[in-house]
Coordinates of C-alpha atoms and ligand atoms in Angstrom, one line a residue:
M29 CA 18.2 34.9 -32.4
R30 CA 15.6 31.9 -32.2
H31 CA 13.6 32.0 -29.7
V32 CA 12.0 28.7 -28.9
S33 CA 9.1 28.4 -27.9
P34 CA 8.2 25.5 -25.3
A35 CA 4.5 25.6 -26.3
M36 CA 6.0 24.3 -29.2
S37 CA 7.6 21.0 -28.5
D38 CA 5.0 19.2 -26.2
A39 CA 3.2 17.2 -27.9
T40 CA -0.9 19.1 -28.2
T41 CA -3.0 16.2 -28.1
P42 CA -4.7 16.8 -24.2
A43 CA -4.1 13.5 -22.4
P44 CA -6.2 10.8 -23.7
A45 CA -8.7 9.3 -21.2
A46 CA -8.7 5.3 -22.9
T47 CA -4.7 4.0 -21.8
A48 CA -3.7 0.2 -22.2
P49 CA -4.2 -1.5 -18.5
V50 CA -1.2 -1.0 -16.2
S51 CA 0.9 -3.9 -16.6
M52 CA 3.1 -5.3 -13.9
D53 CA 6.3 -5.6 -15.7
N54 CA 5.8 -2.1 -16.8
L55 CA 5.2 -0.6 -13.3
V56 CA 8.3 -2.9 -11.7
A57 CA 10.6 -1.3 -15.2
L58 CA 9.4 1.8 -14.6
A59 CA 10.1 1.5 -10.7
K60 CA 13.9 0.3 -11.3
R61 CA 14.6 2.7 -13.8
R62 CA 14.1 6.1 -12.2
G63 CA 15.0 5.3 -8.7
F64 CA 11.6 4.3 -7.0
I65 CA 12.6 1.1 -6.3
F66 CA 15.3 -1.8 -5.8
Q67 CA 15.6 -5.4 -4.8
S68 CA 16.7 -5.6 -1.7
S69 CA 20.8 -6.7 -1.6
E70 CA 20.9 -6.3 -5.9
I71 CA 24.2 -6.9 -6.0
Y72 CA 24.2 -10.0 -4.1
G73 CA 21.4 -11.4 -6.0
G74 CA 18.5 -10.2 -4.1
F75 CA 16.8 -11.4 -1.3
N76 CA 12.8 -12.3 -1.1
G77 CA 10.8 -10.0 0.2
F78 CA 13.2 -7.5 0.9
F79 CA 12.8 -3.8 -0.9
D80 CA 14.3 -0.9 -0.9
Y81 CA 13.2 2.5 -1.7
G82 CA 15.6 5.1 -3.8
P83 CA 15.9 8.8 -3.8
L84 CA 12.3 9.2 -5.9
G85 CA 10.9 6.6 -3.9
A86 CA 11.4 7.7 -0.3
E87 CA 10.4 11.2 -1.7
L88 CA 7.1 9.9 -2.5
K89 CA 6.8 7.2 0.6
K90 CA 8.1 10.2 3.4
N91 CA 4.8 11.9 1.6
I92 CA 2.6 9.2 2.1
R93 CA 3.4 9.7 5.0
D94 CA 2.8 12.9 6.3
C95 CA 0.5 13.1 4.7
W96 CA -1.7 11.2 7.3
W97 CA 0.0 11.4 9.9
A98 CA -1.3 15.4 9.6
D99 CA -4.6 14.0 8.3
M100 CA -4.1 11.1 11.0
V101 CA -2.2 13.2 13.9
Q102 CA -2.3 17.2 13.5
R103 CA -5.3 17.8 12.1
R104 CA -7.7 16.1 14.6
D105 CA -7.8 16.7 18.3
D106 CA -8.8 13.3 19.4
V107 CA -5.8 11.4 18.0
V108 CA -1.8 11.3 19.9
G109 CA 1.1 10.2 17.6
I110 CA 3.8 8.1 19.8
E111 CA 6.1 5.8 18.5
T112 CA 7.5 2.6 20.4
S113 CA 10.2 -0.4 19.9
I114 CA 10.3 -2.3 17.1
I115 CA 11.4 -5.1 19.8
M116 CA 9.7 -5.3 22.9
H117 CA 9.5 -7.3 25.7
P118 CA 8.3 -11.3 24.8
K119 CA 5.5 -10.8 26.7
V120 CA 4.1 -9.0 24.9
W121 CA 3.6 -11.4 22.3
E122 CA 2.6 -13.6 24.8
A123 CA -0.8 -11.6 25.5
S124 CA -1.6 -10.3 22.3
G125 CA -2.5 -14.3 21.0
H126 CA 1.1 -14.1 18.4
V127 CA 3.0 -16.6 20.3
A128 CA 0.0 -18.8 19.9
G129 CA -2.2 -17.8 16.9
F130 CA -0.5 -15.5 14.4
S131 CA 0.8 -18.4 12.1
D132 CA -1.0 -19.3 7.9
P133 CA -1.7 -22.0 7.3
L134 CA 1.5 -23.7 5.1
V135 CA 1.7 -26.4 2.3
D136 CA 4.9 -27.7 0.7
C137 CA 5.5 -29.7 -2.5
K138 CA 7.9 -32.5 -1.3
V139 CA 9.4 -32.8 -5.1
S140 CA 9.5 -29.1 -6.0
K141 CA 11.0 -27.7 -2.6
Q142 CA 8.3 -24.9 -2.7
R143 CA 6.7 -23.8 -0.4
Y144 CA 2.6 -22.6 -0.4
R145 CA 0.1 -20.8 1.4
A146 CA -2.8 -23.4 2.3
D147 CA -5.2 -20.3 1.6
Q148 CA -3.7 -18.7 -1.3
L149 CA -3.8 -22.7 -3.3
F150 CA -7.3 -23.1 -4.9
F151 CA -8.3 -26.8 -5.9
S152 CA -11.8 -27.8 -8.1
P153 CA -12.9 -31.7 -8.2
V154 CA -13.3 -32.1 -11.9
V155 CA -16.4 -34.0 -11.8
V156 CA -18.4 -34.8 -14.8
T157 CA -22.0 -36.2 -15.2
A158 CA -22.6 -38.9 -17.8
A159 CA -26.2 -38.7 -20.2
D160 CA -28.1 -41.3 -17.5
G161 CA -27.1 -37.9 -14.3
V162 CA -24.7 -39.5 -12.4
A163 CA -21.4 -38.4 -11.4
Q164 CA -18.3 -39.2 -10.7
T165 CA -15.0 -37.2 -10.1
V166 CA -12.7 -37.7 -12.5
G167 CA -9.3 -36.1 -11.2
Y168 CA -8.8 -32.6 -9.4
V169 CA -7.0 -28.9 -11.1
S170 CA -5.5 -26.0 -8.7
A171 CA -4.1 -22.6 -9.3
L172 CA -2.7 -20.0 -7.0
E173 CA -4.2 -17.3 -5.6
S174 CA -7.2 -17.7 -7.1
E175 CA -9.4 -20.6 -8.0
N176 CA -9.4 -21.7 -12.2
T177 CA -11.5 -19.5 -15.0
A178 CA -13.8 -22.3 -16.9
G179 CA -11.9 -22.6 -19.4
E180 CA -8.8 -24.2 -17.4
L181 CA -11.4 -26.5 -15.8
Q182 CA -12.9 -26.9 -20.0
T183 CA -9.5 -28.7 -20.8
A184 CA -9.2 -30.2 -17.1
A185 CA -12.1 -32.0 -17.7
E186 CA -11.6 -33.0 -21.7
S187 CA -8.3 -34.4 -20.8
F188 CA -9.3 -36.5 -17.2
K189 CA -12.5 -38.2 -19.6
R190 CA -9.6 -38.5 -22.0
K191 CA -7.3 -40.7 -20.0
K192 CA -9.9 -42.3 -18.6
A193 CA -12.3 -43.7 -21.0
I194 CA -14.7 -41.6 -19.7
Q195 CA -18.7 -39.6 -21.3
G196 CA -20.0 -36.5 -19.4
T197 CA -20.2 -33.1 -19.6
L198 CA -18.2 -30.6 -17.0
C199 CA -20.7 -30.5 -13.8
P200 CA -19.9 -27.0 -12.0
V201 CA -18.8 -26.5 -8.4
V202 CA -17.0 -24.7 -5.7
A203 CA -13.7 -23.6 -5.5
K204 CA -12.1 -24.5 -2.3
D205 CA -8.3 -23.7 -0.5
L206 CA -6.6 -25.9 0.5
T207 CA -7.4 -25.5 4.0
E208 CA -10.8 -27.1 3.1
A209 CA -9.3 -29.8 2.3
R210 CA -10.1 -33.4 3.0
E211 CA -6.6 -36.0 3.1
D212 CA -8.4 -38.1 1.3
E213 CA -8.6 -34.9 -1.6
I214 CA -4.8 -33.5 -0.6
A215 CA -3.0 -36.5 -1.9
L216 CA -5.1 -36.3 -5.3
I217 CA -4.4 -32.0 -5.7
P218 CA -1.1 -31.3 -8.5
S219 CA 0.9 -29.1 -7.1
P220 CA 0.6 -25.7 -9.3
A221 CA 5.0 -26.4 -9.2
T222 CA 4.7 -29.4 -11.3
G223 CA 1.3 -30.2 -12.0
E224 CA 1.3 -33.4 -10.7
P225 CA -0.5 -34.9 -8.3
G226 CA 1.0 -36.7 -4.9
S227 CA 3.2 -34.3 -3.6
L228 CA 1.8 -32.1 -1.5
T229 CA 1.3 -32.6 1.8
A230 CA -1.4 -31.1 4.5
P231 CA -1.5 -27.3 6.0
R232 CA 0.4 -26.7 9.0
A233 CA 0.5 -23.7 11.6
F234 CA 3.5 -21.7 11.1
N235 CA 4.5 -19.6 13.4
M236 CA 5.2 -15.6 10.7
M237 CA 7.2 -13.7 13.3
F238 CA 10.9 -13.4 12.9
Q239 CA 13.1 -14.8 16.3
T240 CA 15.7 -12.6 17.8
N241 CA 18.1 -12.7 20.9
V242 CA 18.7 -10.5 23.4
G243 CA 21.8 -9.9 24.9
A244 CA 24.9 -11.8 24.8
M245 CA 22.9 -15.0 25.5
T246 CA 21.7 -17.2 22.4
D247 CA 19.0 -19.6 24.7
G248 CA 15.8 -19.8 25.3
S249 CA 16.0 -17.7 27.9
S250 CA 16.9 -14.5 25.8
V251 CA 14.1 -15.0 22.6
A252 CA 12.3 -12.2 21.7
Y253 CA 10.6 -11.2 18.7
L254 CA 10.8 -8.1 15.2
R255 CA 7.4 -6.7 15.8
P256 CA 4.9 -8.2 13.3
E257 CA 2.4 -4.9 14.0
T258 CA 2.8 -1.6 14.7
A259 CA -0.7 -2.1 17.2
Q260 CA 0.8 -3.9 20.2
G261 CA 3.2 0.1 21.1
M262 CA -0.2 1.4 21.5
F263 CA -2.3 -0.6 24.0
V264 CA 1.4 -0.8 25.9
D265 CA 1.4 2.0 26.7
F266 CA -1.9 3.4 26.6
K267 CA -1.7 4.7 29.9
N268 CA 1.0 6.3 29.9
V269 CA -0.7 9.0 27.1
V270 CA -3.9 8.3 29.2
D271 CA -2.0 9.5 32.5
T272 CA 0.4 12.1 31.0
G273 CA -1.9 13.6 28.4
R274 CA -3.9 15.3 27.3
V275 CA -7.0 12.6 26.2
K276 CA -10.4 11.6 27.3
L277 CA -12.6 9.7 25.6
P278 CA -12.9 9.1 22.5
F279 CA -9.5 9.5 21.1
G280 CA -7.1 7.4 20.1
I281 CA -3.3 6.7 19.9
A282 CA -1.0 6.6 16.2
Q283 CA 1.9 5.6 15.3
I284 CA 3.7 4.3 12.0
G285 CA 6.2 2.4 12.1
K286 CA 8.5 -0.5 10.3
S287 CA 6.5 -4.6 11.4
F288 CA 7.6 -7.7 10.1
R289 CA 6.7 -11.1 8.7
N290 CA 8.2 -13.9 7.9
E291 CA 5.7 -14.6 5.0
I292 CA 5.4 -17.6 3.5
T293 CA 5.1 -16.1 0.5
P294 CA 6.7 -13.2 -0.6
R295 CA 5.4 -11.8 -4.1
N296 CA 3.3 -9.4 -5.9
F297 CA 6.2 -7.3 -5.8
I298 CA 5.2 -4.1 -2.6
F299 CA 2.4 -5.9 -2.0
R300 CA 3.5 -8.7 0.0
S301 CA 6.8 -8.4 1.8
R302 CA 8.5 -10.0 5.0
E303 CA 9.4 -6.0 6.0
F304 CA 7.1 -3.5 5.5
E305 CA 6.2 0.2 7.5
Q306 CA 2.0 0.8 8.8
M307 CA 0.1 3.4 9.9
E308 CA -2.0 2.1 12.6
M309 CA -4.9 3.6 15.0
E310 CA -6.2 2.6 18.3
Y311 CA -9.7 4.3 18.6
F312 CA -10.7 3.9 22.3
I313 CA -14.2 4.3 22.9
H314 CA -16.2 3.8 26.0
E315 CA -17.5 0.3 26.4
D316 CA -21.4 0.6 26.3
A317 CA -20.6 3.8 23.0
D318 CA -22.3 1.9 19.7
W319 CA -18.9 0.8 18.1
S320 CA -20.6 -0.2 15.0
K321 CA -21.4 3.8 13.9
V322 CA -17.5 4.3 14.8
H323 CA -17.2 1.6 12.8
E324 CA -18.5 2.5 10.1
E325 CA -17.2 6.7 10.4
W326 CA -13.0 5.1 10.6
I327 CA -14.0 2.8 7.2
A328 CA -15.8 6.1 5.4
W329 CA -12.2 8.6 7.5
C330 CA -10.1 6.1 5.2
E331 CA -11.8 6.0 1.8
A332 CA -13.0 9.5 2.3
W333 CA -8.2 10.4 3.4
L334 CA -7.3 7.6 -0.3
K335 CA -9.2 9.2 -2.3
S336 CA -7.3 12.9 -1.5
I337 CA -4.3 11.5 -2.6
G338 CA -5.4 10.7 -5.3
L339 CA -6.8 7.2 -5.8
P340 CA -9.9 6.5 -8.0
D341 CA -13.4 4.8 -6.4
S342 CA -13.6 3.2 -9.3
H343 CA -10.4 1.0 -8.0
L344 CA -11.9 0.9 -3.5
S345 CA -13.6 -1.2 -2.9
R346 CA -15.3 -2.8 0.9
Y347 CA -15.2 -6.4 2.1
A348 CA -16.7 -6.9 4.5
H349 CA -15.2 -10.3 6.3
P350 CA -17.9 -12.8 6.8
K351 CA -19.0 -13.0 10.7
E352 CA -18.1 -17.8 11.1
K353 CA -15.0 -15.8 10.4
L354 CA -13.9 -13.5 12.5
A355 CA -12.2 -14.0 15.5
F356 CA -13.9 -15.0 18.9
Y357 CA -13.1 -11.0 20.4
S358 CA -13.6 -9.5 17.3
R359 CA -17.4 -7.7 16.7
G360 CA -16.8 -7.0 12.9
T361 CA -14.1 -6.2 10.3
V362 CA -13.9 -4.2 6.7
D363 CA -11.1 -4.4 4.5
I364 CA -10.9 -1.2 2.2
M365 CA -10.0 -4.0 -1.1
F366 CA -8.4 -2.1 -4.3
K367 CA -8.3 -3.1 -7.6
Y368 CA -4.8 -4.2 -8.7
P369 CA -3.6 -5.4 -11.8
F370 CA -2.9 -9.2 -9.8
G371 CA -6.7 -8.7 -8.5
V372 CA -8.7 -7.0 -5.8
Q373 CA -6.8 -7.1 -2.9
E374 CA -6.6 -6.0 0.9
L375 CA -5.1 -2.0 1.6
W376 CA -6.9 -1.2 4.3
G377 CA -8.6 -3.3 6.9
I378 CA -10.2 -1.7 9.6
A379 CA -11.8 -3.8 12.6
A380 CA -13.4 -3.4 15.8
R381 CA -11.3 -5.3 18.4
G382 CA -14.2 -4.7 21.8
S383 CA -11.2 -4.9 24.9
Y384 CA -9.7 -7.8 23.6
D385 CA -6.0 -6.1 23.4
L386 CA -6.1 -4.1 26.6
T387 CA -8.3 -7.0 29.0
Q388 CA -5.0 -9.8 27.8
H389 CA -2.1 -7.1 28.5
A390 CA -4.1 -6.7 32.3
N391 CA -4.1 -9.9 32.8
A392 CA -0.7 -11.0 31.4
S393 CA 1.6 -7.3 33.1
G394 CA -1.0 -7.8 36.6
K395 CA -1.7 -4.1 35.6
P396 CA -4.9 -2.5 35.3
Q397 CA -5.4 -1.0 31.6
E398 CA -9.0 0.9 32.8
V399 CA -10.3 4.4 32.1
F400 CA -12.8 6.1 34.6
D401 CA -16.4 7.1 34.0
E402 CA -17.3 10.4 35.2
A403 CA -20.9 9.9 34.9
T404 CA -21.8 6.3 36.6
K405 CA -18.5 6.2 38.7
K406 CA -17.0 3.2 37.8
K407 CA -14.1 2.3 36.4
F408 CA -14.4 -0.1 32.8
V409 CA -11.7 -1.4 29.8
P410 CA -12.0 0.7 26.7
H411 CA -13.6 -1.4 23.4
V412 CA -11.0 -0.2 20.1
I413 CA -11.9 0.7 16.3
E414 CA -8.9 0.0 14.3
P415 CA -7.8 0.6 11.0
A416 CA -4.4 -0.7 9.8
V417 CA -2.3 0.4 6.6
G418 CA -0.3 -0.1 4.7
V419 CA 2.7 2.2 3.7
D420 CA 4.0 -0.1 0.5
R421 CA 0.3 -1.4 -0.3
I422 CA -0.8 2.5 -0.8
F423 CA 2.7 3.3 -2.3
L424 CA 1.8 0.4 -5.2
A425 CA -1.6 1.0 -5.5
V426 CA -1.0 4.9 -6.1
L427 CA 1.8 3.8 -8.6
C428 CA -0.9 1.9 -10.6
A429 CA -3.6 3.8 -10.5
G430 CA -1.8 6.9 -11.5
Y431 CA 0.5 5.0 -14.4
A432 CA -0.4 5.7 -17.9
E433 CA 1.3 4.9 -21.6
E434 CA -1.0 6.8 -23.8
A435 CA -0.5 8.1 -27.9
V436 CA 0.1 12.2 -28.0
T437 CA 0.7 14.0 -31.0
D438 CA 2.3 16.4 -31.5
E439 CA 2.8 19.5 -33.8
K440 CA 3.5 18.7 -36.3
G441 CA 1.5 15.2 -36.4
N442 CA 4.4 13.4 -35.4
T443 CA 2.5 9.9 -32.6
E444 CA 4.5 8.9 -30.1
T445 CA 3.7 7.4 -26.7
R446 CA 4.2 9.2 -23.2
T447 CA 4.6 7.3 -19.4
V448 CA 2.9 9.7 -17.2
L449 CA 2.3 8.8 -13.8
R450 CA -0.4 10.9 -12.5
L451 CA 0.3 11.5 -8.8
S452 CA -1.6 13.5 -6.7
P453 CA 0.4 16.8 -6.0
R454 CA -0.2 16.6 -2.1
I455 CA 2.0 12.7 -3.0
A456 CA 4.5 13.6 -6.1
P457 CA 7.8 12.8 -4.7
V458 CA 8.7 15.8 -7.4
K459 CA 6.1 19.0 -7.0
V460 CA 8.0 21.1 -9.7
A461 CA 10.7 21.4 -12.4
V462 CA 11.9 24.4 -13.3
L463 CA 13.5 24.5 -16.2
P464 CA 15.5 27.1 -18.0
L465 CA 14.1 27.1 -22.4
L466 CA 18.4 27.3 -22.9
K467 CA 21.0 26.1 -20.3
N468 CA 23.5 28.6 -21.8
K469 CA 21.7 31.8 -22.4
E470 CA 22.8 33.5 -18.4
V471 CA 19.7 35.5 -17.8
L472 CA 17.2 32.6 -18.2
V473 CA 19.5 31.2 -16.3
A474 CA 20.5 33.3 -13.0
R475 CA 16.2 33.9 -13.4
A476 CA 15.7 30.1 -12.9
Q477 CA 18.6 29.7 -10.7
A478 CA 16.8 32.3 -8.5
L479 CA 13.2 30.9 -8.9
Y480 CA 14.3 27.2 -7.7
K481 CA 16.1 28.2 -4.4
K482 CA 13.2 30.4 -3.8
L483 CA 10.5 27.6 -4.2
Q484 CA 13.2 24.9 -3.1
R485 CA 12.6 26.1 0.1
R486 CA 9.2 24.8 1.3
Y487 CA 9.4 22.0 -1.5
A488 CA 11.3 19.4 -3.2
V489 CA 11.6 21.2 -6.1
F490 CA 13.9 20.0 -9.5
Y491 CA 16.2 21.7 -11.9
D492 CA 17.0 20.6 -15.4
E493 CA 18.3 22.1 -17.9
T494 CA 19.8 19.4 -20.2
A495 CA 17.9 18.5 -22.6
A496 CA 14.9 19.9 -25.6
I497 CA 12.5 20.7 -22.8
G498 CA 10.4 19.0 -24.5
R499 CA 12.6 15.6 -23.5
R500 CA 12.9 17.5 -20.2
Y501 CA 8.6 17.1 -19.7
R502 CA 8.5 13.7 -20.5
R503 CA 11.7 13.0 -18.2
Q504 CA 8.7 14.5 -15.7
D505 CA 5.8 12.9 -16.1
E506 CA 7.3 9.6 -16.1
I507 CA 7.9 11.0 -12.5
G508 CA 4.6 11.6 -12.1
T509 CA 6.0 15.9 -10.9
P510 CA 2.4 17.8 -11.3
W511 CA 3.5 20.7 -13.1
C512 CA 7.3 22.0 -15.1
V513 CA 7.6 26.3 -15.2
T514 CA 10.3 27.4 -18.3
I515 CA 12.1 30.2 -17.3
D516 CA 11.9 31.8 -21.3
F517 CA 12.6 34.8 -23.3
D518 CA 8.7 36.2 -22.7
T519 CA 10.0 36.0 -18.6
I520 CA 13.3 38.2 -19.3
E521 CA 11.5 40.5 -21.8
K522 CA 8.3 40.6 -20.9
P523 CA 6.7 43.2 -18.1
G524 CA 5.6 40.8 -15.2
D525 CA 8.3 38.4 -14.4
T526 CA 5.7 35.3 -15.8
F527 CA 7.0 31.5 -16.2
T528 CA 5.3 29.4 -17.7
L529 CA 3.3 26.1 -16.2
R530 CA 2.9 23.9 -17.7
D531 CA -0.1 21.2 -16.1
R532 CA 1.4 17.3 -16.7
D533 CA -1.7 16.3 -17.2
T534 CA -2.9 18.0 -19.6
M535 CA -0.4 19.3 -20.7
Q536 CA -1.5 22.8 -21.6
Q537 CA 0.5 25.5 -20.7
R538 CA -0.3 29.2 -19.4
R539 CA 1.4 32.1 -17.8
V540 CA 1.7 32.4 -14.5
T541 CA 3.8 34.9 -11.7
E542 CA 5.8 34.1 -9.4
A543 CA 2.9 34.7 -6.5
E544 CA 1.2 32.7 -8.0
L545 CA 3.1 29.4 -8.4
F546 CA 3.2 29.9 -5.3
A547 CA -0.9 29.9 -4.6
L548 CA -1.6 27.4 -6.5
L549 CA 1.6 25.4 -4.1
E550 CA -0.1 26.4 -1.2
E551 CA -3.7 25.2 -2.1
Q552 CA -2.5 21.9 -3.8
V553 CA 0.3 20.5 -1.8
Y554 CA -1.3 20.2 2.7
Ligands
LIG615 P1 -3.5 -10.0 3.9 O1 -4.6 -11.2 4.6 O2 -3.0 -9.6 3.1 O3 -2.0 -11.2 4.8 P2 -3.6 -8.7 7.1 O4 -5.4 -8.8 7.1 O5 -2.0 -10.0 7.8 O6 -3.4 -9.3 5.2 P3 -3.2 -6.9 8.8 O7 -3.0 -7.9 10.0 O8 -4.5 -6.1 9.2 O9 -3.4 -7.4 7.9 O10 -2.6 -5.1 8.1 C1 -2.9 -4.5 8.6 C2 -2.7 -3.7 7.1 O11 -0.8 -3.7 6.8 C3 -2.1 -4.6 5.9 O12 -4.2 -4.0 5.6 C4 -2.0 -4.1 4.8 O13 -2.2 -3.2 3.7 C5 -0.6 -4.0 5.8 N1 0.7 -4.7 5.6 C6 0.0 -6.8 6.2 N2 0.9 -7.5 5.7 C7 1.6 -6.8 5.1 C8 2.7 -7.7 4.1 N3 3.2 -8.7 4.0 N4 3.4 -6.8 3.2 C9 3.2 -5.5 3.1 N5 2.6 -5.2 4.0 C10 1.2 -6.0 4.6

């Protein structure tokens, strides 16, 4: 009988550090191929801005939610969790300001019928300076999402100069977005769809809330909205939680749930979609509390939490919203940004919202939203710090940070590319794959099945007896399984009942007992 050692079948080169930059195309292909994410209603051609999560995706998403809930709610004494309805009384959205103001600036291209968000459509005047020092605008260029590169500006300048038969050197100007364009400029800015000027409209406000009708009537009186954020549920239930719970300021109310926004330009896969999931927490503090200290503490908490689920420091940064761009009630907002393959973008917003929301609801409902201060014997409306993050954006971030294609060499010197998803064991959809070395050896299969069943009581595990062991390892690498255990002949024949434990990232193998395997999982999966 020839015993095949699993160690011989796997690549022997440790995972190299340098890998090619992640391409969104490869990531989207992997997500589809391995059942993480599908287009919604794909058999009908898909539905723009909506996605389905497949078997592995649903598992990964649930793990992200569960980790957040455990750390934010269950492991803290000062935060409680709730779950509120998606459709709320329409007056909620009037009081919160969403009916009047939850809009994005929309721009139409009259020729192509394409729509753009004006704050995501950038333009620059192309200015050339002649030898006598006189500067003149020779044309305009535009770009979606981020401003034109220096090379694009130079090419445009050369083209405008040729057409207009003028000399001069390109003069640097600051790019703006279309919300800042003058009317005469809008007429000269080329549409990204046609490349020609003259077809873009001036920006106008487009409310992003989805409307529906509740009840049998479909007139104005039955209009309701799908919530565009979960936060209002926490404000509207504030008094209920205070009156029934064990809470005392400062404390937080957290919720995870679906939100809906009729985004003008859903894009970048699941980064911006029309139906998405949020994890939000409203942290209520005394009106005289040092809000900036609490704000900073929550920003640091959110950063640490992202790292705890495997996002690397190198991909995270902070963006403080400039004071002049904040809503009038807002004291300060800091976004934690993530370096996605399509640019550095908002992942988690942490806003200091003062007492705005509770005050609005108190005024609109006629029900005071105050708490009593034992020290001063006075009532007051608490202030709030709000960390708000999207589950789908975290999902995309962990895929982007974890995805790698790397060259590995086997013991025969053959080099191949392995695709690996370096997901933290906390969130990996499958924690361990159990692999009997050979499927036609009953002793191996029986021992593997026994281990599989035992692991399955506590963890998401996968049993695979098909294909060569090396191929089985690769399949698990691609879906981010941190460990594979192989039941081989040493398990059966040698004392100690040990298995080969193979690590996804290092590809190193060592022998462990069942107790050691459970101890490892207990430590790493929390
Ligand atoms: P953006 O500026 O990217 O539109 P926002 O500032 O409007 O986002 P918030 O209202 O602060 O976002 O929502 C809180 C969080 O919800 C965001 O940080 C993001 O993680 C998530 N989120 C918001 N809109 C979407 C969307 N359309 N698709 C997926 N996630 C979203």
